[in-house]
């Protein structure tokens, strides 16, 4: 039996990276006053049709949709923002506070061609700052993304930003872009030809070199931006400058999702393949209203954790902590010494392993050495009879016999010696 195509088991030797990420983001986001939120993986299909838009790749080709036994149209969430917006509306979170700063981490589902850094079930970490129209909010979320990368010791990335204006400006621009591109229709790549009809803006981030050459002389989005959009963008840039956050303005950067306006940004690594975007985000002022909530200008981003982990593995070795205490024990099962001992180790929270192999004591002690334990507690027949434990320090070979009534103090000493 194999896992489904595009899905992966995260095995114990990899889970350390996931735990490290959770630890770091929980710390960074908590101190920036973002609150974790967990929404269901299943949502009504309608939510994504209404929010992401039916001309995007996600809705057109990538959604895992099905009808359940009650005939409801259900979709495994392909991204987080729509669900968070839905949760803010259905729980009326906007009543308690005008500003909601939220974060989430969990699996997302898209029916795509699996490749390195592209899976069908993948994970996103995302944050949403809801309720503020201020450019400072855009800068806050960008700064936090960068802070998280820094805390994870990742350095080889760059930030690209752009302004995609408001809907009105985009419609005007898109019409002119279309007129221009129709002249070169047969020279465009296949994907772009299709997009020309339903989502021309996305042609801008085509990876095809011929298409890109055609785009060089096309109308530019920024020429269609009016005062408000330009002012917002300028303030975002100014604030990034104040923070000494380096960025590149990429005037071809548009987000894959329909609901964005004004700021769009991506953080990319130097990866050689196409899967080099680790974080994508932007402002979405209309989404919550569009879904039936009050007008709530918002900004956020999502990071692909599988892609993050690919580069973390190259840069950051996370060493599994070694078992400190190994408990070798005799087969005789008429003593409660073992459980007394384990309760005491629990009390001091020391990493240990109880041997349950049913091997001879000698073999068990050998195992303790092999896995690099510091001390081996030996409970043989003699020990059980006379209520003591033999303690062997594996580095020096020193051996001591400690009466069970003194074991608490001894383990406290081990805990202390680990710290020094
Ligand atoms: P791409 O152009 O790579 O398909 P996207 O524009 O579809 O990305 P977003 O919807 O913005 O991506 O999602 C944010 C981030 O989530 C991406 O930058 C990426 O790191 C990650 N991501 C998206 N799709 C996948 C996937 N199928 N597998 C793994 N990570 C993904
Ligand atoms: Mg995609």
mmCIF file of C-alpha atoms and ligand atoms in Angstrom, residues 6 57-58 62 78-80 104 108-125 202 205 207 254-257 259-260 265-267 274-281 301-308, ligand 1:
data_model
loop_
_atom_site.group_PDB
_atom_site.id
_atom_site.type_symbol
_atom_site.label_atom_id
_atom_site.label_comp_id
_atom_site.label_asym_id
_atom_site.label_seq_id
_atom_site.Cartn_x
_atom_site.Cartn_y
_atom_site.Cartn_z
ATOM 1 C CA UNK A 6 1.178 13.897 -3.999
ATOM 2 C CA UNK A 57 -6.240 27.686 -11.504
ATOM 3 C CA UNK A 58 -7.119 26.728 -7.949
ATOM 4 C CA UNK A 62 -6.976 22.131 -8.395
ATOM 5 C CA UNK A 78 -6.959 24.729 -0.929
ATOM 6 C CA UNK A 79 -5.741 27.723 1.120
ATOM 7 C CA UNK A 80 -6.331 29.375 4.471
ATOM 8 C CA UNK A 104 -2.921 29.381 11.297
ATOM 9 C CA UNK A 108 -4.085 22.437 2.360
ATOM 10 C CA UNK A 109 -5.126 20.419 -0.680
ATOM 11 C CA UNK A 110 -4.607 21.115 -4.361
ATOM 12 C CA UNK A 111 -4.819 18.683 -7.237
ATOM 13 C CA UNK A 112 -1.536 19.562 -8.953
ATOM 14 C CA UNK A 113 1.283 17.695 -10.641
ATOM 15 C CA UNK A 114 3.501 16.607 -7.752
ATOM 16 C CA UNK A 115 7.144 17.752 -7.934
ATOM 17 C CA UNK A 116 9.840 18.736 -5.461
ATOM 18 C CA UNK A 117 8.179 21.394 -3.285
ATOM 19 C CA UNK A 118 4.761 20.793 -4.822
ATOM 20 C CA UNK A 119 2.396 18.291 -3.267
ATOM 21 C CA UNK A 120 -1.317 17.603 -3.295
ATOM 22 C CA UNK A 121 -1.529 17.723 0.468
ATOM 23 C CA UNK A 122 0.880 20.384 1.696
ATOM 24 C CA UNK A 123 1.068 22.685 4.686
ATOM 25 C CA UNK A 124 0.800 26.408 5.015
ATOM 26 C CA UNK A 125 1.577 28.748 7.831
ATOM 27 C CA UNK A 202 -1.839 35.918 -14.660
ATOM 28 C CA UNK A 205 3.939 35.769 -14.302
ATOM 29 C CA UNK A 207 7.618 31.477 -16.956
ATOM 30 C CA UNK A 254 0.468 39.473 -9.501
ATOM 31 C CA UNK A 255 -1.052 37.041 -7.040
ATOM 32 C CA UNK A 256 -2.766 33.882 -8.163
ATOM 33 C CA UNK A 257 -5.900 34.664 -6.213
ATOM 34 C CA UNK A 259 -9.276 38.847 -4.017
ATOM 35 C CA UNK A 260 -6.079 40.849 -3.662
ATOM 36 C CA UNK A 265 4.491 40.412 -2.342
ATOM 37 C CA UNK A 266 6.453 37.204 -2.499
ATOM 38 C CA UNK A 267 9.504 35.913 -0.746
ATOM 39 C CA UNK A 274 10.043 26.836 -10.283
ATOM 40 C CA UNK A 275 9.050 26.043 -6.726
ATOM 41 C CA UNK A 276 11.161 28.853 -5.279
ATOM 42 C CA UNK A 277 8.396 30.979 -3.771
ATOM 43 C CA UNK A 278 8.217 30.234 -0.089
ATOM 44 C CA UNK A 279 5.826 32.980 0.941
ATOM 45 C CA UNK A 280 3.126 34.846 -0.905
ATOM 46 C CA UNK A 281 0.746 37.465 0.307
ATOM 47 C CA UNK A 301 0.508 35.967 3.717
ATOM 48 C CA UNK A 302 0.957 32.214 3.533
ATOM 49 C CA UNK A 303 4.183 30.235 3.621
ATOM 50 C CA UNK A 304 4.616 26.779 2.142
ATOM 51 C CA UNK A 305 6.180 24.702 4.894
ATOM 52 C CA UNK A 306 7.402 21.826 2.708
ATOM 53 C CA UNK A 307 9.429 24.347 0.690
ATOM 54 C CA UNK A 308 10.676 25.970 3.865
HETATM 55 P P1 LIG B 1 2.861 28.419 -7.091
HETATM 56 O O1 LIG B 1 2.964 29.509 -8.100
HETATM 57 O O2 LIG B 1 4.185 27.867 -6.655
HETATM 58 O O3 LIG B 1 1.865 27.369 -7.486
HETATM 59 P P2 LIG B 1 0.808 29.716 -5.603
HETATM 60 O O4 LIG B 1 0.754 31.088 -6.142
HETATM 61 O O5 LIG B 1 -0.181 28.725 -6.069
HETATM 62 O O6 LIG B 1 2.268 29.120 -5.781
HETATM 63 P P3 LIG B 1 -0.114 30.508 -2.981
HETATM 64 O O7 LIG B 1 -1.506 30.121 -3.260
HETATM 65 O O8 LIG B 1 0.242 31.925 -2.890
HETATM 66 O O9 LIG B 1 0.846 29.760 -4.020
HETATM 67 O O10 LIG B 1 0.385 29.779 -1.644
HETATM 68 C C1 LIG B 1 1.397 30.319 -0.796
HETATM 69 C C2 LIG B 1 2.569 29.388 -0.679
HETATM 70 O O11 LIG B 1 2.158 28.057 -0.434
HETATM 71 C C3 LIG B 1 3.396 29.260 -1.940
HETATM 72 O O12 LIG B 1 4.287 30.320 -2.058
HETATM 73 C C4 LIG B 1 4.108 27.953 -1.717
HETATM 74 O O13 LIG B 1 5.220 28.135 -0.851
HETATM 75 C C5 LIG B 1 3.066 27.134 -1.012
HETATM 76 N N1 LIG B 1 2.388 26.231 -1.938
HETATM 77 C C6 LIG B 1 1.398 26.508 -2.808
HETATM 78 N N2 LIG B 1 1.008 25.420 -3.467
HETATM 79 C C7 LIG B 1 1.771 24.389 -3.010
HETATM 80 C C8 LIG B 1 1.843 22.988 -3.275
HETATM 81 N N3 LIG B 1 1.040 22.392 -4.140
HETATM 82 N N4 LIG B 1 2.753 22.242 -2.595
HETATM 83 C C9 LIG B 1 3.578 22.815 -1.688
HETATM 84 N N5 LIG B 1 3.559 24.125 -1.385
HETATM 85 C C10 LIG B 1 2.661 24.909 -2.024
#
